[in-house]
mmCIF file of C-alpha atoms and ligand atoms in Angstrom:
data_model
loop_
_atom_site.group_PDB
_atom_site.id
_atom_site.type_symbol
_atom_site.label_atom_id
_atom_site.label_comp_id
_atom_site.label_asym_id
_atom_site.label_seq_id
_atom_site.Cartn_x
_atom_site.Cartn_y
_atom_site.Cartn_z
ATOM 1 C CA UNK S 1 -26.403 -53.047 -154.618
ATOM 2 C CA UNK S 2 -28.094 -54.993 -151.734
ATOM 3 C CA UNK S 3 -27.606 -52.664 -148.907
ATOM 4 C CA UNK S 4 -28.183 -53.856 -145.083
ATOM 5 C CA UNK S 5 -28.508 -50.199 -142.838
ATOM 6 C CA UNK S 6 -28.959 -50.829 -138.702
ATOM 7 C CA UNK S 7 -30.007 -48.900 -136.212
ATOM 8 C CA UNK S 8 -32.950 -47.601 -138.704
ATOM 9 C CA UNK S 9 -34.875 -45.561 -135.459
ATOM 10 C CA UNK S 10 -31.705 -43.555 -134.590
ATOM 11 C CA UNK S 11 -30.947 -40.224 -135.945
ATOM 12 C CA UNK S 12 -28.780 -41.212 -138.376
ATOM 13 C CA UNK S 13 -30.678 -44.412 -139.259
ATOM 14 C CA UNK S 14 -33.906 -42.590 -139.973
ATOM 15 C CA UNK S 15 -32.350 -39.898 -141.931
ATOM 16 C CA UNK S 16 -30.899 -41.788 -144.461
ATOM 17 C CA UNK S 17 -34.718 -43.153 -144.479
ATOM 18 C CA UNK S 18 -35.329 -40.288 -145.723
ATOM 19 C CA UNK S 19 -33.033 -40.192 -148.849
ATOM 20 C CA UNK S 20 -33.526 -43.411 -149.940
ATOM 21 C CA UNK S 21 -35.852 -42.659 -152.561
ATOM 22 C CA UNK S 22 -33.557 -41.035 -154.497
ATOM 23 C CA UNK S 23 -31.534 -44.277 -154.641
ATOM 24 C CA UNK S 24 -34.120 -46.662 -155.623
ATOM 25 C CA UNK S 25 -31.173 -48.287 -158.116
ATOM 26 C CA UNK S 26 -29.705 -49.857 -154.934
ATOM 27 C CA UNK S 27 -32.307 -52.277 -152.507
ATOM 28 C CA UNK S 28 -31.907 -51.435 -148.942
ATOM 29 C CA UNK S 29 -32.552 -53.250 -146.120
ATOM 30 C CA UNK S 30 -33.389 -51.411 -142.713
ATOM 31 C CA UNK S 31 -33.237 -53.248 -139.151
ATOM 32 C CA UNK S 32 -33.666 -52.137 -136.072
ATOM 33 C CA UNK S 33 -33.431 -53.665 -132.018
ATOM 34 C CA UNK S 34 -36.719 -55.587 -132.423
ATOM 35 C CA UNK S 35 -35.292 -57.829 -135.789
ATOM 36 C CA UNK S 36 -31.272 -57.743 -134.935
ATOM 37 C CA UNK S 37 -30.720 -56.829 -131.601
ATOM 38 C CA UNK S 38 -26.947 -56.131 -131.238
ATOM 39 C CA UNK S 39 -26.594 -57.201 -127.721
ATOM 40 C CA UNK S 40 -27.199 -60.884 -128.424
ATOM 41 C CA UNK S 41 -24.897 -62.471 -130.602
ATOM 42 C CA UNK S 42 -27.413 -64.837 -131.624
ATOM 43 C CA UNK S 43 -29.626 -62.242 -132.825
ATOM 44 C CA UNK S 44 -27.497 -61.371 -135.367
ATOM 45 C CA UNK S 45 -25.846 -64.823 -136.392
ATOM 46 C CA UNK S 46 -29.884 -65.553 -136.815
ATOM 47 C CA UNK S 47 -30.559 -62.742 -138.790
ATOM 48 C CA UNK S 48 -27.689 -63.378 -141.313
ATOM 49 C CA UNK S 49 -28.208 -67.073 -141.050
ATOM 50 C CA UNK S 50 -32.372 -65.995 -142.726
ATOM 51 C CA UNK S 51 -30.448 -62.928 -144.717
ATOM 52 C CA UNK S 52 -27.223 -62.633 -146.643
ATOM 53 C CA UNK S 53 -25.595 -61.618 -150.165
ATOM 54 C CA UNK S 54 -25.258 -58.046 -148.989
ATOM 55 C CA UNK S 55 -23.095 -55.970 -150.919
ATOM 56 C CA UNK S 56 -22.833 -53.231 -148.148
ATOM 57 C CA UNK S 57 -23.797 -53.050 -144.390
ATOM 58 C CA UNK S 58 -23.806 -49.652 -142.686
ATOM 59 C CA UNK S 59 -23.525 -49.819 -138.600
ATOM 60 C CA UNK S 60 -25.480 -47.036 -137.656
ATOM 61 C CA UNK S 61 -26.417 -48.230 -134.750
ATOM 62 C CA UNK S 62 -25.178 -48.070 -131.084
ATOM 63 C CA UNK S 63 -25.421 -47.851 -127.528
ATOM 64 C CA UNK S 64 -25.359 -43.925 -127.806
ATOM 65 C CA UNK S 65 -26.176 -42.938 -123.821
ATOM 66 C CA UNK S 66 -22.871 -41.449 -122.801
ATOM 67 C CA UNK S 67 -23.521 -41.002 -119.500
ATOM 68 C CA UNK S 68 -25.375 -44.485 -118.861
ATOM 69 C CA UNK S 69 -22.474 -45.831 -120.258
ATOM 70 C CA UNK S 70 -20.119 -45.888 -117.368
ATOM 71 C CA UNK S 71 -22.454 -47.831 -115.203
ATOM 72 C CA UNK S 72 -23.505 -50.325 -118.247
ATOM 73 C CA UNK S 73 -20.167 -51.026 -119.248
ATOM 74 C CA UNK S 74 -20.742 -54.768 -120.302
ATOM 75 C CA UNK S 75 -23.992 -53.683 -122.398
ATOM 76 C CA UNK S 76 -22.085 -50.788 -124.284
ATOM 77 C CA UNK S 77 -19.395 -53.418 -125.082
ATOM 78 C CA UNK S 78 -21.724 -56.040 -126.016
ATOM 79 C CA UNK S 79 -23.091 -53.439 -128.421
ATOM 80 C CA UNK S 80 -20.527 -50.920 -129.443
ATOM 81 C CA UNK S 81 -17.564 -53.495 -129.621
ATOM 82 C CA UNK S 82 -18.349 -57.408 -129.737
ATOM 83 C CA UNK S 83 -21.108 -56.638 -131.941
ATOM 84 C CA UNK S 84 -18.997 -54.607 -134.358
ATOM 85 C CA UNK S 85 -16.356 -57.425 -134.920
ATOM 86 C CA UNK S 86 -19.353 -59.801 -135.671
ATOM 87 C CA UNK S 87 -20.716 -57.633 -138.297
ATOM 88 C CA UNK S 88 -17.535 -57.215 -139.358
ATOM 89 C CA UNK S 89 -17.051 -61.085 -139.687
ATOM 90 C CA UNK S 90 -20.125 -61.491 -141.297
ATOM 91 C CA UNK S 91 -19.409 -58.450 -144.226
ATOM 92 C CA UNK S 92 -15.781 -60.386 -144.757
ATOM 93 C CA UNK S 93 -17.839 -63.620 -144.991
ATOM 94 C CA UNK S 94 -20.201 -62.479 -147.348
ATOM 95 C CA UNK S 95 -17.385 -60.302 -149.451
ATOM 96 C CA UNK S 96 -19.799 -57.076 -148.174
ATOM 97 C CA UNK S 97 -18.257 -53.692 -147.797
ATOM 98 C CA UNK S 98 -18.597 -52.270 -144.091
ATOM 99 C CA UNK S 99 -19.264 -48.556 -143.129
ATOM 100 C CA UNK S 100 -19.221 -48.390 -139.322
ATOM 101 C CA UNK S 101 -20.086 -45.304 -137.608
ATOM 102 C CA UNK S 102 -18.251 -43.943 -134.584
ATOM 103 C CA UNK S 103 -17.298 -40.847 -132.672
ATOM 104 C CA UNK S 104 -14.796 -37.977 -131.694
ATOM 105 C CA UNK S 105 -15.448 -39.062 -127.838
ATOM 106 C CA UNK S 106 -12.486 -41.865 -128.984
ATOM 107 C CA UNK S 107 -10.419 -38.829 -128.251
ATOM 108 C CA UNK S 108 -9.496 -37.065 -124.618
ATOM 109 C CA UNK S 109 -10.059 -33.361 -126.139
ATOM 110 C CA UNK S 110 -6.517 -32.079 -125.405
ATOM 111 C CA UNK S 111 -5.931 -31.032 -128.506
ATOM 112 C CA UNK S 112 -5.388 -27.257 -129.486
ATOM 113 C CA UNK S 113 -5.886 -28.044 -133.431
ATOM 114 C CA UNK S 114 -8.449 -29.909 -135.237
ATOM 115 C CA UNK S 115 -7.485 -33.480 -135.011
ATOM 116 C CA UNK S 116 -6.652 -35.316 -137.868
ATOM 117 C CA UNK S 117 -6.917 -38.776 -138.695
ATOM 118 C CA UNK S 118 -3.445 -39.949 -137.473
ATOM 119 C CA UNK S 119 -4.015 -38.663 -134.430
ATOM 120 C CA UNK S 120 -3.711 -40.884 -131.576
ATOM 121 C CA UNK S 121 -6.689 -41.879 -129.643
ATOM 122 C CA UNK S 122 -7.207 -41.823 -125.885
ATOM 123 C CA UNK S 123 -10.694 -41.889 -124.384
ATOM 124 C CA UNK S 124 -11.580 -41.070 -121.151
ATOM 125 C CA UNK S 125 -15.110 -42.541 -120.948
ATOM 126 C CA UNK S 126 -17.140 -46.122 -121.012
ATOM 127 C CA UNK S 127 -18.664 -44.791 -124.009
ATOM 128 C CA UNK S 128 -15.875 -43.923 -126.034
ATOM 129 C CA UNK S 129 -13.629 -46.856 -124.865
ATOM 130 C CA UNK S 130 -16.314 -48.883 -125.919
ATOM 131 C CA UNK S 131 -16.372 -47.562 -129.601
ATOM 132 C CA UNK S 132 -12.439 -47.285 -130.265
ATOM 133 C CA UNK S 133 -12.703 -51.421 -128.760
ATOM 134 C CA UNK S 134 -15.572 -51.400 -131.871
ATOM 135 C CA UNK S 135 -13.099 -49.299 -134.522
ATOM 136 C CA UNK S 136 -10.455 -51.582 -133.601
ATOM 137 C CA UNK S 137 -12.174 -54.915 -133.916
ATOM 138 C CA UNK S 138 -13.447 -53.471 -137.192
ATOM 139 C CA UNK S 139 -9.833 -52.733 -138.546
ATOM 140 C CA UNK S 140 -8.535 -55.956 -137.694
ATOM 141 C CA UNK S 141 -11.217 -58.673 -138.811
ATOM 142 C CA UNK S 142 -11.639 -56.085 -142.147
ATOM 143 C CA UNK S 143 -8.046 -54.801 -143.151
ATOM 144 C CA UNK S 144 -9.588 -54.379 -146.575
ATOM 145 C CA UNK S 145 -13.432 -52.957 -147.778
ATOM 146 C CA UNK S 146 -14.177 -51.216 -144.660
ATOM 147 C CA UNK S 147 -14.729 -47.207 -143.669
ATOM 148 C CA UNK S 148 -14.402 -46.642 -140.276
ATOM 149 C CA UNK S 149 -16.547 -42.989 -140.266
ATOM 150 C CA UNK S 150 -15.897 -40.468 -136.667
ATOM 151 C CA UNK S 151 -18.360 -37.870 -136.739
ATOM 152 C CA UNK S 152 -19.366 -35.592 -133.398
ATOM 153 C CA UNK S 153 -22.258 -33.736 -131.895
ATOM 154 C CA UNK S 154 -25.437 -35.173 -134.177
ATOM 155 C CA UNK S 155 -28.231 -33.378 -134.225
ATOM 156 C CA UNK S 156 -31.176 -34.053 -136.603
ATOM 157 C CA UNK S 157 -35.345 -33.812 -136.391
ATOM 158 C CA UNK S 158 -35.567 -37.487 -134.950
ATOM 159 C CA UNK S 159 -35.138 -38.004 -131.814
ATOM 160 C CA UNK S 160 -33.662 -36.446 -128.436
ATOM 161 C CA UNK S 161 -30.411 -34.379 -129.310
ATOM 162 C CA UNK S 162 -29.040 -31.162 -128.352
ATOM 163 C CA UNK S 163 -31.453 -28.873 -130.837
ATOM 164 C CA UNK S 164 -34.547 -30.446 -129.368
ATOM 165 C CA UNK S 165 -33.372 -30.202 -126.027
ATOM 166 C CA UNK S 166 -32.548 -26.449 -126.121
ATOM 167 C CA UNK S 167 -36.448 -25.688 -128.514
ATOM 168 C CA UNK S 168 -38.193 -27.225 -125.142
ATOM 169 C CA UNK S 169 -35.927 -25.231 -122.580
ATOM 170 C CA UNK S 170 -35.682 -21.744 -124.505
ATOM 171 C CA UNK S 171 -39.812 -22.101 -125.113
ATOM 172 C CA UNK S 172 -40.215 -23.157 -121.066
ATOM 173 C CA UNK S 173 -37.329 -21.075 -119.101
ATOM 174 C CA UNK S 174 -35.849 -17.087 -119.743
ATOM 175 C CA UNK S 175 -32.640 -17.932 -118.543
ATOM 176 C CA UNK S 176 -30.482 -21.622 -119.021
ATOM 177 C CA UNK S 177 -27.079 -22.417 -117.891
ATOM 178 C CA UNK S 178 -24.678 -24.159 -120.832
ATOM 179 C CA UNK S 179 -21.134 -25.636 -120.655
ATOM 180 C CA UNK S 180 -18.855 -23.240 -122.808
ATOM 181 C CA UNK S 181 -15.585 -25.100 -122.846
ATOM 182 C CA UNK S 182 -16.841 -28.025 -124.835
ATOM 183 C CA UNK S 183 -15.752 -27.307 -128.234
ATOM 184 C CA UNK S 184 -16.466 -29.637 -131.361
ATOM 185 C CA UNK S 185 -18.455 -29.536 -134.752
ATOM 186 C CA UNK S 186 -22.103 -30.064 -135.119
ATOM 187 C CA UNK S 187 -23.072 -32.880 -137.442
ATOM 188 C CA UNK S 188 -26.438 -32.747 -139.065
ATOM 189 C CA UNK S 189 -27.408 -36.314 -139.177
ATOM 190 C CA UNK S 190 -28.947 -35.306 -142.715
ATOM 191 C CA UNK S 191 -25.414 -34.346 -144.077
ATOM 192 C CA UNK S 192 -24.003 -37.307 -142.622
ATOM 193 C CA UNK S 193 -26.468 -39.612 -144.471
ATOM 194 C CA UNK S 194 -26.219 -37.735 -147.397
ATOM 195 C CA UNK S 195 -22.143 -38.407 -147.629
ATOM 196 C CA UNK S 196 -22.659 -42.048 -146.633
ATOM 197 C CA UNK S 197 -25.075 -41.771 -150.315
ATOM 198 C CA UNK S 198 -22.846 -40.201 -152.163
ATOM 199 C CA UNK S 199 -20.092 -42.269 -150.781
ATOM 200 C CA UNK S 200 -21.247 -45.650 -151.508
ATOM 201 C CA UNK S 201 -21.877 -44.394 -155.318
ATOM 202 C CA UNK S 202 -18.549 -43.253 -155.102
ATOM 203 C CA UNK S 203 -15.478 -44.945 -157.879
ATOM 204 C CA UNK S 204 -13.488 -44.985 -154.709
ATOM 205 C CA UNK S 205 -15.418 -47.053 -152.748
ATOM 206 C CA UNK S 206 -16.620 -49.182 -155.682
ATOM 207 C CA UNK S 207 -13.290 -49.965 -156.273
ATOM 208 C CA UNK S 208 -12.797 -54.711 -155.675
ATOM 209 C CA UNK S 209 -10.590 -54.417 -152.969
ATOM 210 C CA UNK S 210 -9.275 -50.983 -150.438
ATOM 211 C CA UNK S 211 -7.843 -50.509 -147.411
ATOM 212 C CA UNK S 212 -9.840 -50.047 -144.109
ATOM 213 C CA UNK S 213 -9.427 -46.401 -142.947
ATOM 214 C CA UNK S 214 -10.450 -43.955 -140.859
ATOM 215 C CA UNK S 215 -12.354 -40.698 -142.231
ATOM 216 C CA UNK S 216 -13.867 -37.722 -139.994
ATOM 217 C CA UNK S 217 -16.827 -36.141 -141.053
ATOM 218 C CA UNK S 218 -19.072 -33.415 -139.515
ATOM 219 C CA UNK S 219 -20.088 -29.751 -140.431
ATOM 220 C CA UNK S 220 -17.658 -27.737 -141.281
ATOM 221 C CA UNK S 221 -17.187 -24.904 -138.299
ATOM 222 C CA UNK S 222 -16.970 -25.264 -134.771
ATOM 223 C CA UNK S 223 -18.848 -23.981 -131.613
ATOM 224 C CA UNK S 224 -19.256 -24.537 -128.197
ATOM 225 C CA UNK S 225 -22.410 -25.878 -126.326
ATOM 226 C CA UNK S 226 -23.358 -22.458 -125.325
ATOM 227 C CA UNK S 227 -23.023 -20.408 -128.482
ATOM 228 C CA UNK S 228 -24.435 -23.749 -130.463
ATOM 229 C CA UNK S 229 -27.538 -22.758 -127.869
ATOM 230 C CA UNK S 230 -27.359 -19.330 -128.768
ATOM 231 C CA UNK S 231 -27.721 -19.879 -132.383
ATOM 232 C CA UNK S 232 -30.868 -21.954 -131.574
ATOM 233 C CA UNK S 233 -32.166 -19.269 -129.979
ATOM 234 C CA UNK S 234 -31.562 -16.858 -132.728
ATOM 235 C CA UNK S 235 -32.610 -18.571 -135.376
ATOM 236 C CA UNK S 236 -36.190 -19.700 -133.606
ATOM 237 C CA UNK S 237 -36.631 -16.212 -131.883
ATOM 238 C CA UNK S 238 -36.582 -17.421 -128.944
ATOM 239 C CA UNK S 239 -36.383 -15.246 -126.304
ATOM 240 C CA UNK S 240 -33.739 -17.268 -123.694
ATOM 241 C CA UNK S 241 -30.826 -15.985 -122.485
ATOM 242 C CA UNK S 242 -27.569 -18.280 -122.407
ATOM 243 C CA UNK S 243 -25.223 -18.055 -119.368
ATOM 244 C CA UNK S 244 -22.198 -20.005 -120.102
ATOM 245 C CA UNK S 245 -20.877 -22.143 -117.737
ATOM 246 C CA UNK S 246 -17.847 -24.451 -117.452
ATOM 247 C CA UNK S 247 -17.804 -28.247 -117.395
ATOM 248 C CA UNK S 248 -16.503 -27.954 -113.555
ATOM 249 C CA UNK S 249 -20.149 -26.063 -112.524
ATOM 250 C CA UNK S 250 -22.574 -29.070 -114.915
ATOM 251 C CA UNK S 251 -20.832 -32.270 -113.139
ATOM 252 C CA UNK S 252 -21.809 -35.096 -115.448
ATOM 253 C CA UNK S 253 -21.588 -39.065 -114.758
ATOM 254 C CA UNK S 254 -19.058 -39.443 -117.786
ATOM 255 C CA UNK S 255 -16.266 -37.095 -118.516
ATOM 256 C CA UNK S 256 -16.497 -34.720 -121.679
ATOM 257 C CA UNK S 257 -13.305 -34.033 -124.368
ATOM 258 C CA UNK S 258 -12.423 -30.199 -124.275
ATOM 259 C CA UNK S 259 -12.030 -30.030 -128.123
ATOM 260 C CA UNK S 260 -12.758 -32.435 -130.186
ATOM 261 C CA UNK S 261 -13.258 -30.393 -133.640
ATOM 262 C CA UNK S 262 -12.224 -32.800 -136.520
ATOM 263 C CA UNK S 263 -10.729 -32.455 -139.863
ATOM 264 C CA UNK S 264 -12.863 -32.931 -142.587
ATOM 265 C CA UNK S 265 -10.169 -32.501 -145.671
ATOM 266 C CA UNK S 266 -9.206 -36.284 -145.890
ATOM 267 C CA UNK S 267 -13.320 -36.784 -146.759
ATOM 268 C CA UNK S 268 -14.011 -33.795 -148.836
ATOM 269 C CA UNK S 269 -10.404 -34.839 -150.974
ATOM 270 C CA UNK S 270 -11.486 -38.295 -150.899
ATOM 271 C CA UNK S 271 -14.908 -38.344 -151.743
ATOM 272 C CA UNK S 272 -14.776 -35.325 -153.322
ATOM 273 C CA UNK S 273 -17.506 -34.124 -150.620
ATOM 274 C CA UNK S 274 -19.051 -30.907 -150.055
ATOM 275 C CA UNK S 275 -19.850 -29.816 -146.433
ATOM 276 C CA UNK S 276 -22.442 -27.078 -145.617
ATOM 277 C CA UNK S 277 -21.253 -24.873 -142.655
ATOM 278 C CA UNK S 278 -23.142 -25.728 -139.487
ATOM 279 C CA UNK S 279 -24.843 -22.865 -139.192
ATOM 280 C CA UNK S 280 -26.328 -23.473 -142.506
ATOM 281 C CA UNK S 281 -27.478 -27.264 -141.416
ATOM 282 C CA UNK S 282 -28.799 -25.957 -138.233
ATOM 283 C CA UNK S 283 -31.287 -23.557 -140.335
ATOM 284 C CA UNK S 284 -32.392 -26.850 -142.645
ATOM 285 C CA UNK S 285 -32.718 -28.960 -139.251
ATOM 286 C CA UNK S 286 -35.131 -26.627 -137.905
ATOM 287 C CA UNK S 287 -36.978 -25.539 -140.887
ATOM 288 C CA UNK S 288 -37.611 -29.467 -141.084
ATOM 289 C CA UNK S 289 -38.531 -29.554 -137.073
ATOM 290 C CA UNK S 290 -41.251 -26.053 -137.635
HETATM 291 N N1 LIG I 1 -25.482 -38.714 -131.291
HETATM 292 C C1 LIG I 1 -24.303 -38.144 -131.317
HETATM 293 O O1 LIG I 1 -24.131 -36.978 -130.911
HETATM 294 C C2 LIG I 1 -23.116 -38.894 -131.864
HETATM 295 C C3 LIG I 1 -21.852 -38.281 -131.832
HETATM 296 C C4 LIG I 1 -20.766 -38.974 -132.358
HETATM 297 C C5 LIG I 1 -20.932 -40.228 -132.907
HETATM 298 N N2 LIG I 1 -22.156 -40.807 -132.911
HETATM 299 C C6 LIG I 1 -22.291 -42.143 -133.508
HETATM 300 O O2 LIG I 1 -23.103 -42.009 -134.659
HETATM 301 C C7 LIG I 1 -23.891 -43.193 -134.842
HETATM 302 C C8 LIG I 1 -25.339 -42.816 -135.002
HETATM 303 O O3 LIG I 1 -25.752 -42.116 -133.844
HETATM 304 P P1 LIG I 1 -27.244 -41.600 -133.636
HETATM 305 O O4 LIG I 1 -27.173 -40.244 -133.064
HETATM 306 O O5 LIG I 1 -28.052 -41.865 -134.864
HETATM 307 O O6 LIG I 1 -27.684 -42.597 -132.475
HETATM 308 P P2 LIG I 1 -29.131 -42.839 -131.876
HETATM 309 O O7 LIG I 1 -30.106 -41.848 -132.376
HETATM 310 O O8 LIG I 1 -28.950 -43.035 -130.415
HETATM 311 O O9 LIG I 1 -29.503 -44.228 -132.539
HETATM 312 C C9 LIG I 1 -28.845 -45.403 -132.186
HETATM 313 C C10 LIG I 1 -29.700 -46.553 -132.639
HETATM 314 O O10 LIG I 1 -29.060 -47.748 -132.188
HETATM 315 C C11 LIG I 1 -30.066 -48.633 -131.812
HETATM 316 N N3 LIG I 1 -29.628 -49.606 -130.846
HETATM 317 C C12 LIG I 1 -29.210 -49.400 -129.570
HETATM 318 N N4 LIG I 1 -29.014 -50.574 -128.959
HETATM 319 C C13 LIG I 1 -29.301 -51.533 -129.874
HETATM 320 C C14 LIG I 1 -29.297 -52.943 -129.855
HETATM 321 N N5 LIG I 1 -28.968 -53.638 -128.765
HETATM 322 N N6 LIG I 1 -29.636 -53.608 -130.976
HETATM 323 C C15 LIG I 1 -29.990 -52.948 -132.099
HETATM 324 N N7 LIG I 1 -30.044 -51.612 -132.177
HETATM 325 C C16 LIG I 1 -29.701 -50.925 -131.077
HETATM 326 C C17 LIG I 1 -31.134 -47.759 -131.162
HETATM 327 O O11 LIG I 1 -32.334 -48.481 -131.192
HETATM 328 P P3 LIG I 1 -33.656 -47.977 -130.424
HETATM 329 O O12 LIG I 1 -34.191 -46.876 -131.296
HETATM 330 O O13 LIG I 1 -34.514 -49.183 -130.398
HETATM 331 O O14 LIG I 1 -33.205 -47.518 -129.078
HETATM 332 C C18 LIG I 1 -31.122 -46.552 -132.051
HETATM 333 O O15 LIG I 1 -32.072 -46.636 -133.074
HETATM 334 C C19 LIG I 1 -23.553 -44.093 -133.663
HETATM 335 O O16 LIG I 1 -22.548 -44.983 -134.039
HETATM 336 C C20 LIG I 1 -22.995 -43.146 -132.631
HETATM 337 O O17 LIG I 1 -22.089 -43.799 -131.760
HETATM 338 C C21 LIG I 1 -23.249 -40.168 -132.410
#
């Protein structure tokens, strides 16, 4: 299969980088800002105008700075929404199937339970307005051949994420503060990359025609911030202790969802997946960073 992937210097881009040797059956294609730059729509009709025949085009990329967000509202659109339904044209024009990538922050985090596919969406920042606009345009120009994937909390070796963050602060401070009535699951951007793999080998996805749906997928567990932080710190010996706070006391330009801790069974059942604990991940993820 001819496979386009964007967004190839994110996490998740650049971890499934790193697992494409092991699928050197299928031809992949990686782009990033500099060669399809999803703010300008004529960026990508250019790019597709050069390049086409994919069989499958996997959005991994986004405006991702959730905070930023609510004062670049018109950029995170441009990128997390408008340029979603044009990808999503151009897959339907070219008879590709479309994986799009987006996120639990689609939700408001009232929830007491894990939330489940059917749940109802209802986000309460830029950021996650912006990529339930991007879901939505997805489902409606692709009704068939497209995965619509909400995963949470990526951390990975690449880039700046939550892991990294707390290596440099436990290795400079003794003491850090950390919100502890966030709660959601981890995803190791390996894992994640990994299912997308094993998904698009998958009969189920192979299949000539299916339904666009929605599937969740991170590790399997949950945590909050803090103990996340603590775990860090336990695993790396590092000597840091973790005062939890609340999300009242670390005031943050874009509102956070209380619980956002998704269910993973529709995936595993589907796909016939197998999700390492986060804990587990975490230990990879920073064997992989030492
Ligand atoms: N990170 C999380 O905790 C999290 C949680 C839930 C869902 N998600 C979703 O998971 C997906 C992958 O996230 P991630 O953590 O891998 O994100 P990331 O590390 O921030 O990577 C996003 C990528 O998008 C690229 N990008 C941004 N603006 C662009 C533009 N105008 N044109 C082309 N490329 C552009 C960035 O390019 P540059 O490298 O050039 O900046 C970057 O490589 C995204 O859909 C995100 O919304 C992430």
């Amino acid at each position: 299969m001819k496979i386009l992937v964007t967004g190839k210097n994110g996490q998740l881009g650049r971890s499934i980088q790193k697992f494409i040797p092991n699928y050197d059956h299928h031809e992949f294609t990686l782009v990033g800002r500099e060669e399809f730059d999803l703010s300008s729509p004529e960026s990508i009709s250019k790019y597709f105008d050069i390049n086409s025949h994919f069989d499958v085009i996997i959005n991994c990329a986004a405006y991702t700075a959730v905070d930023r967000a609510e004062d670049e509202v018109n950029l995170a659109d441009e990128i997390n929404h408008l340029a979603v339904k044009k990808l999503a044209e151009f897959a339907n024009s070219q008879n590709a199937k479309f994986i799009h990538i987006s996120t639990d922050y689609v939700f408001d985090g009232q929830n007491e339970s894990l939330y489940l596919e059917s749940d109802n969406p209802n986000p309460i920042n830029v950021y996650g307005k912006t990529k339930l606009l991007g879901e939505k345009a997805a489902l409606k120009t692709m009704p068939n051949n497209a995965m619509i994937i909400r995963t949470s909390w990526i951390f990975s070796e690449f880039g700046n994420n939550f892991v990294k963050t707390m290596l440099k602060l436990g290795s400079e401070k003794n003491e850090i503060n950390v919100v502890s009535d966030q709660i959601g699951s981890p995803t190791y951007a390996s894992d994640l990359a990994r299912a997308i793999l094993h998904i698009i080998s998958n009969a189920n996805f192979n299949r000539k025609s299916f339904p666009t749906e929605i599937f969740y997928f991170s590790n399997i567990g949950e945590t909050s911030w803090s103990d996340f932080a603590k775990e860090i710190f336990m695993l790396t010996n590092l000597n840091c202790k973790v005062t939890p706070i609340s999300s009242e006391q670390y005031p943050t330009p874009a509102i956070r969802p209380k619980n956002t801790t998704l269910s993973k069974e529709k995936i595993t059942n589907h796909f016939r997946l197998q999700i390492p604990l986060w804990q587990q991940s975490l230990k990879e993820c920073l064997n992989e960073i030492m």
